[in-house]
Amino acid sequence: MNSEAPPLNNVLLQWGSPPSGSKSGNKSAEAAFTASVAAVVFGDGSESGLYPLTKKRSEGAIPVAANYRLVDIAVSNCINSNITKIYALTQFNSTSLNSHLSRAYSSIGLGKDGFVEVLAAYQSPEDQDWFQGSADAVRRCLWILEEHPVMDFLVLPSYHLHRMDYQKLIQAHRSSNADITIAVSCCTRNQNRGFGFLKVDCENWVLEFKEKPEQELLKPMEVEGSQKSKDDFCYMSMGIFAIKRDVMVKLLTAYFPKANDLGSEVITGAISMGLKVQAYIYDGYWEDMGTIEAFYRANMESTRKTTSGFNFFDRDSPLYTLPRNLPPTTMTDAMIVDSVIGDGCIFNRCKVKGSVIGMRTWIGDGAVVEDSVVMGSDIYQMEGVKKSRMDKHGMDIPIGVGEKSHIRKAIIDKNAHIGKSVKIMNRDNVQEGNREDRGYIISGGIVIVLRSAVIPDGSIL
């Protein structure tokens, strides 16, 4: 089934499919169509390839492209697709994520029935443990999820970059009368195997699902039957599922009451049971931000004048986030080249090239930042402020990038204190290194300075 198919015909009008007609009529019909869908966004996971960025926060709370959090992409896609019943299931290091979601979307105006509700992990007399996985989390929250009379659940990860019209996914799901529809990517740039691969037939019905296959199973697999072509490959799962409400409830409570993971246990079990599981092929940009390298690459692409990366500036599908009411960025004799700059920064006679600079970042005189991600600060703090950190040598180092420091191919987490004349350039081209005791690690050749770390004057990393 074509992932970008035109609007469905009248066969779906009984489900509220958008009919042809005036623009206002289409909008109201679309709203009615998606009102019967509830989104379930997973904010985190127990295992993350984004450490140390997840040392004190969950994946969905990681800042991206200067002004946003990763979870904003999933929530914005829902809002732009007229899906306004949104639940966020959170557990690990979730304080920052819970706060952001509650503050950003509590008064955004999602209509009288719309909401973004945080469902944090909990213990109860019946369940003394925390959430044991995605399936367990949904099962234990069914008593809340079933409050609204929806037909389908749309399950989403919170740490992906993609811009998808979920209405088309739901239309494909309902027109085929599938029990489960799995969004899959035909994009070859993303080699993360964390969400698995699907073998499909010529009509995109799923024959086999391997969530974490071994390398030899990633070879192209021919599809049984008379119709074979060069495109008969396995597709990569995006970890996005549309599931009928009744099917979800039965799978989690009756057929797999002890299952912890939706993908490897529930979805694979549903396929083996003979349920109708369909693949929805998405050929747009998709980046699973599951590794430091992927996170760094996506941020760097946002600074370039190309169409290969994620477009953070799409006026037709805007991204929503928490309004901070910060002042404009101030620059004094600074040189800024091909960079993305957040609100409220202060640049003093510095050079910034090909970098993403987050909110409230202070960069001192003579400093150079190249091909790097600086996440910014939660507060303003200049030299001489009493709250600035004292390093082990007793030097007073404020939050920000100190004078004459040089940063290249690095990720500087929030509230980091970079001293004067510091060089963060990985001059020895180290690929992997753990120096958390000194405030940084190296992953894939990228230097990551930890949140609130203090890098003394004159340090060379």
Short mmCIF file of C-alpha atoms in Angstrom, two decimals:
data_model
loop_
_atom_site.label_atom_id
_atom_site.label_comp_id
_atom_site.label_asym_id
_atom_site.label_seq_id
_atom_site.Cartn_x
_atom_site.Cartn_y
_atom_site.Cartn_z
CA MET A 1 0.00 0.00 0.00
CA ASN A 2 1.34 3.40 -0.96
CA SER A 3 2.29 5.40 2.13
CA GLU A 4 1.42 8.64 0.36
CA ALA A 5 -1.89 7.46 -1.08
CA PRO A 6 -4.58 10.04 -2.01
CA PRO A 7 -7.60 10.48 0.30
CA LEU A 8 -9.64 7.32 0.59
CA ASN A 9 -12.98 6.95 -1.14
CA ASN A 10 -16.42 6.84 0.42
CA VAL A 11 -15.91 3.35 1.81
CA LEU A 12 -14.34 5.00 4.88
CA LEU A 13 -16.98 7.66 5.44
CA GLN A 14 -18.55 5.48 8.14
CA TRP A 15 -15.31 5.91 10.12
CA GLY A 16 -15.22 9.67 9.66
CA SER A 17 -12.84 9.80 6.69
CA PRO A 18 -12.39 13.34 5.31
CA PRO A 19 -14.84 13.83 2.43
CA SER A 20 -14.21 16.10 -0.53
CA GLY A 21 -15.61 19.59 -0.34
CA SER A 22 -14.72 22.95 1.12
CA LYS A 23 -11.50 23.53 3.03
CA SER A 24 -13.39 24.19 6.27
CA GLY A 25 -15.44 21.05 5.70
CA ASN A 26 -12.29 19.02 5.18
CA LYS A 27 -10.78 20.34 8.39
CA SER A 28 -13.83 19.46 10.47
CA ALA A 29 -14.02 16.00 8.87
CA GLU A 30 -10.32 15.42 9.51
CA ALA A 31 -10.82 16.41 13.14
CA ALA A 32 -13.69 13.93 13.46
CA PHE A 33 -11.60 11.24 11.77
CA THR A 34 -8.63 11.62 14.13
CA ALA A 35 -10.77 12.18 17.24
CA SER A 36 -11.11 8.40 17.40
CA VAL A 37 -7.31 8.00 17.77
CA ALA A 38 -5.23 8.31 20.94
CA ALA A 39 -1.44 8.63 20.73
CA VAL A 40 0.80 6.87 23.25
CA VAL A 41 4.29 8.41 23.32
CA PHE A 42 7.09 6.57 25.11
CA GLY A 43 9.42 9.09 26.67
CA ASP A 44 12.35 6.84 27.50
CA GLY A 45 13.84 3.38 27.67
CA SER A 46 15.96 1.51 30.17
CA GLU A 47 18.80 1.15 27.66
CA SER A 48 20.11 4.17 25.77
CA GLY A 49 22.87 4.73 23.26
CA LEU A 50 22.77 8.46 24.07
CA TYR A 51 24.69 8.27 27.31
CA PRO A 52 25.97 10.58 28.86
CA LEU A 53 23.22 12.88 27.53
CA THR A 54 20.78 10.58 29.34
CA LYS A 55 22.73 10.53 32.60
CA LYS A 56 20.27 12.95 34.23
CA ARG A 57 17.41 13.03 31.73
CA SER A 58 15.42 10.70 29.47
CA GLU A 59 15.85 10.56 25.69
CA GLY A 60 12.75 12.63 24.97
CA ALA A 61 14.03 15.51 27.12
CA ILE A 62 17.34 15.95 25.26
CA PRO A 63 17.63 19.41 23.68
CA VAL A 64 17.87 19.51 19.87
CA ALA A 65 18.29 22.28 17.27
CA ALA A 66 18.83 25.00 19.90
CA ASN A 67 15.22 25.56 21.00
CA TYR A 68 13.48 22.18 21.15
CA ARG A 69 13.39 18.87 23.02
CA LEU A 70 13.29 15.59 21.10
CA VAL A 71 9.80 14.79 22.39
CA ASP A 72 8.50 17.98 20.72
CA ILE A 73 8.82 16.32 17.30
CA ALA A 74 6.47 13.43 18.17
CA VAL A 75 3.95 15.69 19.92
CA SER A 76 4.04 18.26 17.10
CA ASN A 77 3.48 15.53 14.49
CA CYS A 78 0.38 14.47 16.42
CA ILE A 79 -0.96 18.02 16.68
CA ASN A 80 -0.29 18.71 12.99
CA SER A 81 -2.11 15.44 12.18
CA ASN A 82 -5.14 16.56 14.24
CA ILE A 83 -4.47 13.89 16.86
CA THR A 84 -5.03 15.74 20.12
CA LYS A 85 -5.45 12.94 22.66
CA ILE A 86 -1.83 12.35 23.60
CA TYR A 87 -0.50 10.29 26.49
CA ALA A 88 3.19 10.34 27.39
CA LEU A 89 4.42 7.28 29.32
CA THR A 90 7.60 8.06 31.24
CA GLN A 91 9.83 6.33 33.76
CA PHE A 92 13.63 6.67 33.68
CA ASN A 93 15.17 10.04 34.64
CA SER A 94 11.81 11.56 33.77
CA THR A 95 11.73 14.72 35.93
CA SER A 96 12.89 17.05 33.15
CA LEU A 97 10.65 15.42 30.54
CA ASN A 98 7.57 15.46 32.77
CA SER A 99 8.14 19.11 33.59
CA HIS A 100 8.63 20.08 29.94
CA LEU A 101 5.50 18.28 28.71
CA SER A 102 3.32 19.66 31.49
CA ARG A 103 4.52 23.25 31.04
CA ALA A 104 4.69 23.26 27.23
CA TYR A 105 1.36 21.68 26.34
CA SER A 106 -0.97 22.35 29.27
CA SER A 107 -2.49 25.44 27.61
CA ILE A 108 -1.63 25.06 23.93
CA GLY A 109 -5.28 24.96 22.84
CA LEU A 110 -6.05 21.42 21.66
CA GLY A 111 -9.83 21.82 21.73
CA LYS A 112 -12.24 20.85 24.42
CA ASP A 113 -11.33 17.15 24.24
CA GLY A 114 -7.61 17.53 23.49
CA PHE A 115 -4.81 17.04 25.99
CA VAL A 116 -1.19 16.01 26.53
CA GLU A 117 -1.20 13.91 29.69
CA VAL A 118 1.89 12.55 31.41
CA LEU A 119 1.51 9.01 32.78
CA ALA A 120 4.53 8.49 35.00
CA ALA A 121 5.60 5.05 36.21
CA TYR A 122 3.93 4.06 39.43
CA GLN A 123 3.65 1.27 41.96
CA SER A 124 0.34 -0.10 43.22
CA PRO A 125 -0.84 -2.80 45.63
CA GLU A 126 -1.25 -5.10 42.60
CA ASP A 127 2.05 -4.14 40.92
CA GLN A 128 4.97 -3.46 43.23
CA ASP A 129 7.48 -3.07 40.39
CA TRP A 130 8.04 -0.16 38.01
CA PHE A 131 7.22 -0.49 34.31
CA GLN A 132 9.07 -3.51 32.95
CA GLY A 133 8.86 -2.48 29.29
CA SER A 134 6.61 -0.88 26.68
CA ALA A 135 3.96 -3.61 26.78
CA ASP A 136 3.88 -3.66 30.57
CA ALA A 137 3.59 0.14 30.66
CA VAL A 138 0.61 0.20 28.30
CA ARG A 139 -1.07 -2.72 30.09
CA ARG A 140 -0.81 -1.04 33.48
CA CYS A 141 -2.16 2.22 32.06
CA LEU A 142 -5.10 0.69 30.18
CA TRP A 143 -7.47 1.82 32.91
CA ILE A 144 -6.61 5.40 31.93
CA LEU A 145 -6.19 4.85 28.18
CA GLU A 146 -9.67 3.32 27.95
CA GLU A 147 -11.37 6.40 29.41
CA HIS A 148 -11.94 7.85 25.93
CA PRO A 149 -13.93 5.97 23.26
CA VAL A 150 -11.20 5.73 20.64
CA MET A 151 -10.93 3.11 17.90
CA ASP A 152 -7.15 2.99 17.55
CA PHE A 153 -4.00 3.62 19.52
CA LEU A 154 -0.99 5.18 17.81
CA VAL A 155 2.21 4.12 19.60
CA LEU A 156 5.22 6.42 19.13
CA PRO A 157 8.82 6.73 20.38
CA SER A 158 9.78 10.21 21.60
CA TYR A 159 13.35 10.41 20.30
CA HIS A 160 13.00 10.21 16.50
CA LEU A 161 13.30 12.93 13.88
CA HIS A 162 10.63 12.60 11.20
CA ARG A 163 7.71 14.58 9.88
CA MET A 164 4.83 12.21 9.17
CA ASP A 165 1.16 12.90 8.57
CA TYR A 166 -0.28 10.30 10.91
CA GLN A 167 -3.71 10.73 9.32
CA LYS A 168 -2.42 8.89 6.24
CA LEU A 169 -1.09 6.10 8.45
CA ILE A 170 -4.47 5.76 10.16
CA GLN A 171 -6.27 5.84 6.80
CA ALA A 172 -4.08 3.03 5.48
CA HIS A 173 -4.59 1.09 8.71
CA ARG A 174 -8.37 1.33 8.54
CA SER A 175 -8.82 0.90 4.79
CA SER A 176 -7.00 -2.44 4.90
CA ASN A 177 -8.87 -3.46 8.08
CA ALA A 178 -5.52 -4.36 9.63
CA ASP A 179 -5.34 -5.29 13.29
CA ILE A 180 -1.88 -3.74 13.54
CA THR A 181 -0.04 -1.45 11.16
CA ILE A 182 3.70 -0.94 11.54
CA ALA A 183 5.34 2.14 10.01
CA VAL A 184 8.50 1.08 8.19
CA SER A 185 11.27 3.06 6.55
CA CYS A 186 12.90 2.42 3.21
CA CYS A 187 15.59 4.96 4.06
CA THR A 188 19.04 3.36 3.82
CA ARG A 189 20.86 6.03 5.84
CA ASN A 190 19.56 4.78 9.17
CA GLN A 191 21.24 1.51 10.13
CA ASN A 192 20.00 1.31 13.70
CA ARG A 193 18.59 -2.20 14.18
CA GLY A 194 16.94 -1.50 17.51
CA PHE A 195 13.37 -1.56 16.14
CA GLY A 196 13.81 -4.60 13.94
CA PHE A 197 13.10 -5.61 10.37
CA LEU A 198 9.96 -6.88 8.65
CA LYS A 199 9.54 -9.31 5.80
CA VAL A 200 6.46 -8.40 3.76
CA ASP A 201 4.58 -9.81 0.76
CA CYS A 202 3.68 -7.95 -2.43
CA GLU A 203 0.67 -6.32 -0.72
CA ASN A 204 2.69 -5.20 2.32
CA TRP A 205 1.22 -7.74 4.71
CA VAL A 206 3.85 -8.67 7.27
CA LEU A 207 5.11 -12.24 7.05
CA GLU A 208 7.88 -12.06 9.61
CA PHE A 209 9.20 -9.60 12.19
CA LYS A 210 12.68 -9.76 13.68
CA GLU A 211 13.11 -7.04 16.27
CA LYS A 212 16.85 -7.43 16.85
CA PRO A 213 18.16 -9.69 14.09
CA GLU A 214 21.68 -10.92 13.74
CA GLN A 215 23.74 -9.40 10.94
CA GLU A 216 23.26 -12.32 8.55
CA LEU A 217 19.47 -11.91 8.77
CA LEU A 218 19.71 -8.36 7.44
CA LYS A 219 20.40 -9.60 3.90
CA PRO A 220 17.59 -8.99 1.42
CA MET A 221 14.89 -11.64 1.73
CA GLU A 222 12.85 -12.67 -1.28
CA VAL A 223 9.09 -12.82 -0.84
CA GLU A 224 7.24 -16.02 -1.54
CA GLY A 225 4.82 -16.09 -4.47
CA SER A 226 4.86 -15.34 -8.16
CA GLN A 227 5.44 -11.57 -7.88
CA LYS A 228 9.09 -10.91 -7.14
CA SER A 229 11.15 -7.83 -7.86
CA LYS A 230 14.34 -6.11 -6.85
CA ASP A 231 12.30 -4.28 -4.18
CA ASP A 232 11.42 -7.47 -2.27
CA PHE A 233 13.56 -6.60 0.73
CA CYS A 234 12.87 -6.55 4.40
CA TYR A 235 11.92 -3.12 5.70
CA MET A 236 13.16 -1.37 8.81
CA SER A 237 10.60 -0.85 11.57
CA MET A 238 10.29 2.74 12.82
CA GLY A 239 8.86 1.63 16.16
CA ILE A 240 5.54 3.31 15.25
CA PHE A 241 2.41 1.14 15.55
CA ALA A 242 -1.27 1.76 14.85
CA ILE A 243 -3.28 -0.84 16.77
CA LYS A 244 -7.00 -1.37 17.07
CA ARG A 245 -8.10 -0.61 20.59
CA ASP A 246 -9.88 -3.95 21.14
CA VAL A 247 -6.92 -5.84 19.68
CA MET A 248 -4.50 -4.01 21.97
CA VAL A 249 -6.55 -4.82 25.05
CA LYS A 250 -6.92 -8.51 24.16
CA LEU A 251 -3.26 -8.95 23.26
CA LEU A 252 -2.02 -7.39 26.49
CA THR A 253 -4.54 -8.87 28.91
CA ALA A 254 -5.64 -12.19 27.42
CA TYR A 255 -3.00 -13.53 25.01
CA PHE A 256 0.24 -12.05 26.38
CA PRO A 257 -0.50 -10.95 29.97
CA LYS A 258 3.14 -11.39 31.02
CA ALA A 259 4.80 -9.80 27.98
CA ASN A 260 7.01 -6.80 28.69
CA ASP A 261 7.92 -5.56 25.20
CA LEU A 262 5.50 -4.56 22.45
CA GLY A 263 7.80 -5.30 19.54
CA SER A 264 9.68 -8.48 20.36
CA GLU A 265 6.85 -10.17 22.28
CA VAL A 266 3.41 -8.76 21.48
CA ILE A 267 3.78 -7.82 17.79
CA THR A 268 5.71 -10.97 16.91
CA GLY A 269 3.15 -13.00 18.85
CA ALA A 270 0.30 -11.35 16.95
CA ILE A 271 1.93 -12.28 13.63
CA SER A 272 2.38 -15.89 14.72
CA MET A 273 -1.29 -15.97 15.77
CA GLY A 274 -2.32 -14.99 12.25
CA LEU A 275 -3.56 -11.49 13.02
CA LYS A 276 -3.63 -9.03 10.13
CA VAL A 277 -0.41 -7.04 10.46
CA GLN A 278 0.40 -4.54 7.73
CA ALA A 279 3.49 -2.49 6.84
CA TYR A 280 3.01 1.22 6.09
CA ILE A 281 5.94 2.33 3.95
CA TYR A 282 7.31 5.78 4.74
CA ASP A 283 9.88 7.17 2.33
CA GLY A 284 10.55 10.53 4.00
CA TYR A 285 13.37 11.63 6.27
CA TRP A 286 13.70 9.57 9.44
CA GLU A 287 16.50 9.52 11.98
CA ASP A 288 16.42 7.26 15.00
CA MET A 289 18.35 9.35 17.51
CA GLY A 290 19.51 6.25 19.33
CA THR A 291 23.24 6.96 19.24
CA ILE A 292 25.56 9.88 19.88
CA GLU A 293 26.68 9.77 16.24
CA ALA A 294 23.08 10.00 14.96
CA PHE A 295 22.26 12.84 17.35
CA TYR A 296 25.36 14.78 16.33
CA ARG A 297 24.74 14.20 12.61
CA ALA A 298 21.13 15.38 12.78
CA ASN A 299 22.13 18.58 14.56
CA MET A 300 24.89 19.28 12.06
CA GLU A 301 22.49 18.75 9.15
CA SER A 302 20.18 21.40 10.59
CA THR A 303 22.92 24.01 9.96
CA ARG A 304 23.44 23.17 6.29
CA LYS A 305 21.69 24.57 3.24
CA THR A 306 20.60 21.17 1.97
CA THR A 307 17.37 19.20 1.85
CA SER A 308 18.88 16.00 3.23
CA GLY A 309 18.30 16.77 6.89
CA PHE A 310 15.20 17.33 9.01
CA ASN A 311 13.49 20.63 8.28
CA PHE A 312 12.94 22.48 11.55
CA PHE A 313 11.49 25.46 9.68
CA ASP A 314 8.48 23.96 7.87
CA ARG A 315 5.77 26.60 8.09
CA ASP A 316 3.03 24.14 7.12
CA SER A 317 3.98 21.68 9.88
CA PRO A 318 5.39 23.79 12.71
CA LEU A 319 7.17 22.43 15.75
CA TYR A 320 5.75 23.31 19.14
CA THR A 321 7.69 23.69 22.35
CA LEU A 322 7.76 25.57 25.64
CA PRO A 323 7.76 29.38 25.13
CA ARG A 324 10.56 30.84 27.26
CA ASN A 325 10.06 34.57 26.68
CA LEU A 326 13.80 35.13 26.41
CA PRO A 327 15.42 38.29 24.99
CA PRO A 328 16.98 38.25 21.51
CA THR A 329 20.52 36.95 21.13
CA THR A 330 23.15 39.69 21.57
CA MET A 331 26.30 39.72 19.43
CA THR A 332 29.28 42.03 19.85
CA ASP A 333 31.71 41.87 16.90
CA ALA A 334 30.93 38.15 16.56
CA MET A 335 31.25 36.14 13.35
CA ILE A 336 28.46 33.59 12.81
CA VAL A 337 28.64 31.25 9.81
CA ASP A 338 26.11 28.51 8.87
CA SER A 339 24.84 28.04 12.41
CA VAL A 340 21.60 27.71 14.35
CA ILE A 341 21.38 30.03 17.35
CA GLY A 342 18.88 29.73 20.18
CA ASP A 343 17.21 32.57 22.06
CA GLY A 344 18.87 34.71 24.69
CA CYS A 345 22.54 34.04 23.84
CA ILE A 346 25.40 36.48 24.49
CA PHE A 347 28.36 36.40 22.06
CA ASN A 348 31.43 38.56 22.65
CA ARG A 349 33.90 38.88 19.73
CA CYS A 350 33.79 35.15 19.07
CA LYS A 351 33.53 32.95 15.98
CA VAL A 352 30.81 30.32 15.56
CA LYS A 353 30.83 28.15 12.44
CA GLY A 354 28.62 25.20 11.48
CA SER A 355 27.30 24.79 15.01
CA VAL A 356 24.07 24.58 17.01
CA ILE A 357 24.07 26.92 20.00
CA GLY A 358 21.35 26.47 22.61
CA MET A 359 19.50 29.03 24.69
CA ARG A 360 21.30 31.39 27.10
CA THR A 361 24.76 30.39 25.87
CA TRP A 362 27.52 32.83 26.79
CA ILE A 363 30.68 32.77 24.63
CA GLY A 364 33.65 34.91 25.64
CA ASP A 365 36.07 37.07 23.64
CA GLY A 366 38.28 35.26 21.16
CA ALA A 367 36.51 31.91 21.55
CA VAL A 368 35.94 29.67 18.51
CA VAL A 369 33.16 27.05 18.23
CA GLU A 370 33.18 24.86 15.11
CA ASP A 371 31.03 21.89 14.06
CA SER A 372 29.68 21.50 17.59
CA VAL A 373 26.49 21.35 19.61
CA VAL A 374 26.36 23.62 22.66
CA MET A 375 23.13 22.97 24.56
CA GLY A 376 23.13 26.22 26.49
CA SER A 377 22.18 27.04 30.04
CA ASP A 378 19.19 27.06 32.36
CA ILE A 379 20.30 30.37 33.90
CA TYR A 380 22.40 33.40 33.03
CA GLN A 381 25.75 33.46 34.78
CA MET A 382 28.65 35.79 34.04
CA GLU A 383 32.11 36.07 35.53
CA GLY A 384 32.08 37.23 39.11
CA VAL A 385 28.69 35.78 39.94
CA LYS A 386 28.88 34.15 43.34
CA LYS A 387 27.16 30.94 42.24
CA SER A 388 29.77 30.06 39.61
CA ARG A 389 31.56 26.76 40.10
CA MET A 390 35.02 26.47 41.61
CA ASP A 391 37.24 23.94 39.91
CA LYS A 392 39.74 21.80 41.81
CA HIS A 393 42.40 24.48 41.43
CA GLY A 394 40.16 27.11 43.01
CA MET A 395 39.58 29.05 39.79
CA ASP A 396 36.23 30.77 39.34
CA ILE A 397 34.65 29.50 36.09
CA PRO A 398 31.20 30.70 35.02
CA ILE A 399 28.72 28.76 32.89
CA GLY A 400 29.51 29.16 29.21
CA VAL A 401 32.55 29.13 26.93
CA GLY A 402 35.52 31.03 28.29
CA GLU A 403 37.75 33.50 26.48
CA LYS A 404 40.09 32.16 23.76
CA SER A 405 38.73 28.63 24.07
CA HIS A 406 38.49 26.50 20.93
CA ILE A 407 35.80 23.82 20.53
CA ARG A 408 35.56 21.54 17.50
CA LYS A 409 33.36 18.47 16.83
CA ALA A 410 31.98 18.32 20.36
CA ILE A 411 28.71 18.20 22.25
CA ILE A 412 28.62 20.49 25.29
CA ASP A 413 25.76 19.53 27.58
CA LYS A 414 23.75 22.07 29.55
CA ASN A 415 25.23 24.31 32.24
CA ALA A 416 28.82 23.31 31.45
CA HIS A 417 31.62 25.56 32.70
CA ILE A 418 34.31 25.83 30.01
CA GLY A 419 37.31 27.78 31.28
CA LYS A 420 39.60 30.17 29.42
CA SER A 421 41.99 28.95 26.69
CA VAL A 422 40.48 25.47 26.73
CA LYS A 423 40.94 23.28 23.64
CA ILE A 424 38.24 20.65 23.04
CA MET A 425 39.38 19.22 19.71
CA ASN A 426 40.24 15.53 20.24
CA ARG A 427 43.66 16.20 18.76
CA ASP A 428 44.71 12.53 19.13
CA ASN A 429 41.61 11.35 17.22
CA VAL A 430 40.51 9.04 20.04
CA GLN A 431 37.34 7.15 19.04
CA GLU A 432 36.19 5.92 22.45
CA GLY A 433 37.18 7.13 25.89
CA ASN A 434 35.62 7.48 29.33
CA ARG A 435 36.89 10.37 31.43
CA GLU A 436 33.79 11.10 33.45
CA ASP A 437 36.01 11.89 36.40
CA ARG A 438 37.30 14.83 34.34
CA GLY A 439 33.87 15.83 33.00
CA TYR A 440 33.81 14.30 29.54
CA ILE A 441 33.70 11.15 27.45
CA ILE A 442 34.46 10.43 23.78
CA SER A 443 32.05 8.44 21.61
CA GLY A 444 32.64 7.83 17.91
CA GLY A 445 35.36 10.48 17.92
CA ILE A 446 32.96 13.09 19.34
CA VAL A 447 33.85 14.72 22.65
CA ILE A 448 30.85 15.04 24.99
CA VAL A 449 31.23 17.39 27.96
CA LEU A 450 28.88 16.32 30.74
CA ARG A 451 26.05 18.41 32.11
CA SER A 452 27.31 20.97 34.67
CA ALA A 453 30.89 19.77 34.20
CA VAL A 454 33.77 22.12 35.00
CA ILE A 455 36.66 22.18 32.50
CA PRO A 456 39.58 24.16 34.03
CA ASP A 457 41.43 26.95 32.25
CA GLY A 458 44.00 25.73 29.75
CA SER A 459 42.66 22.17 29.55
CA ILE A 460 43.22 20.18 26.37
CA LEU A 461 40.70 17.42 25.59
#
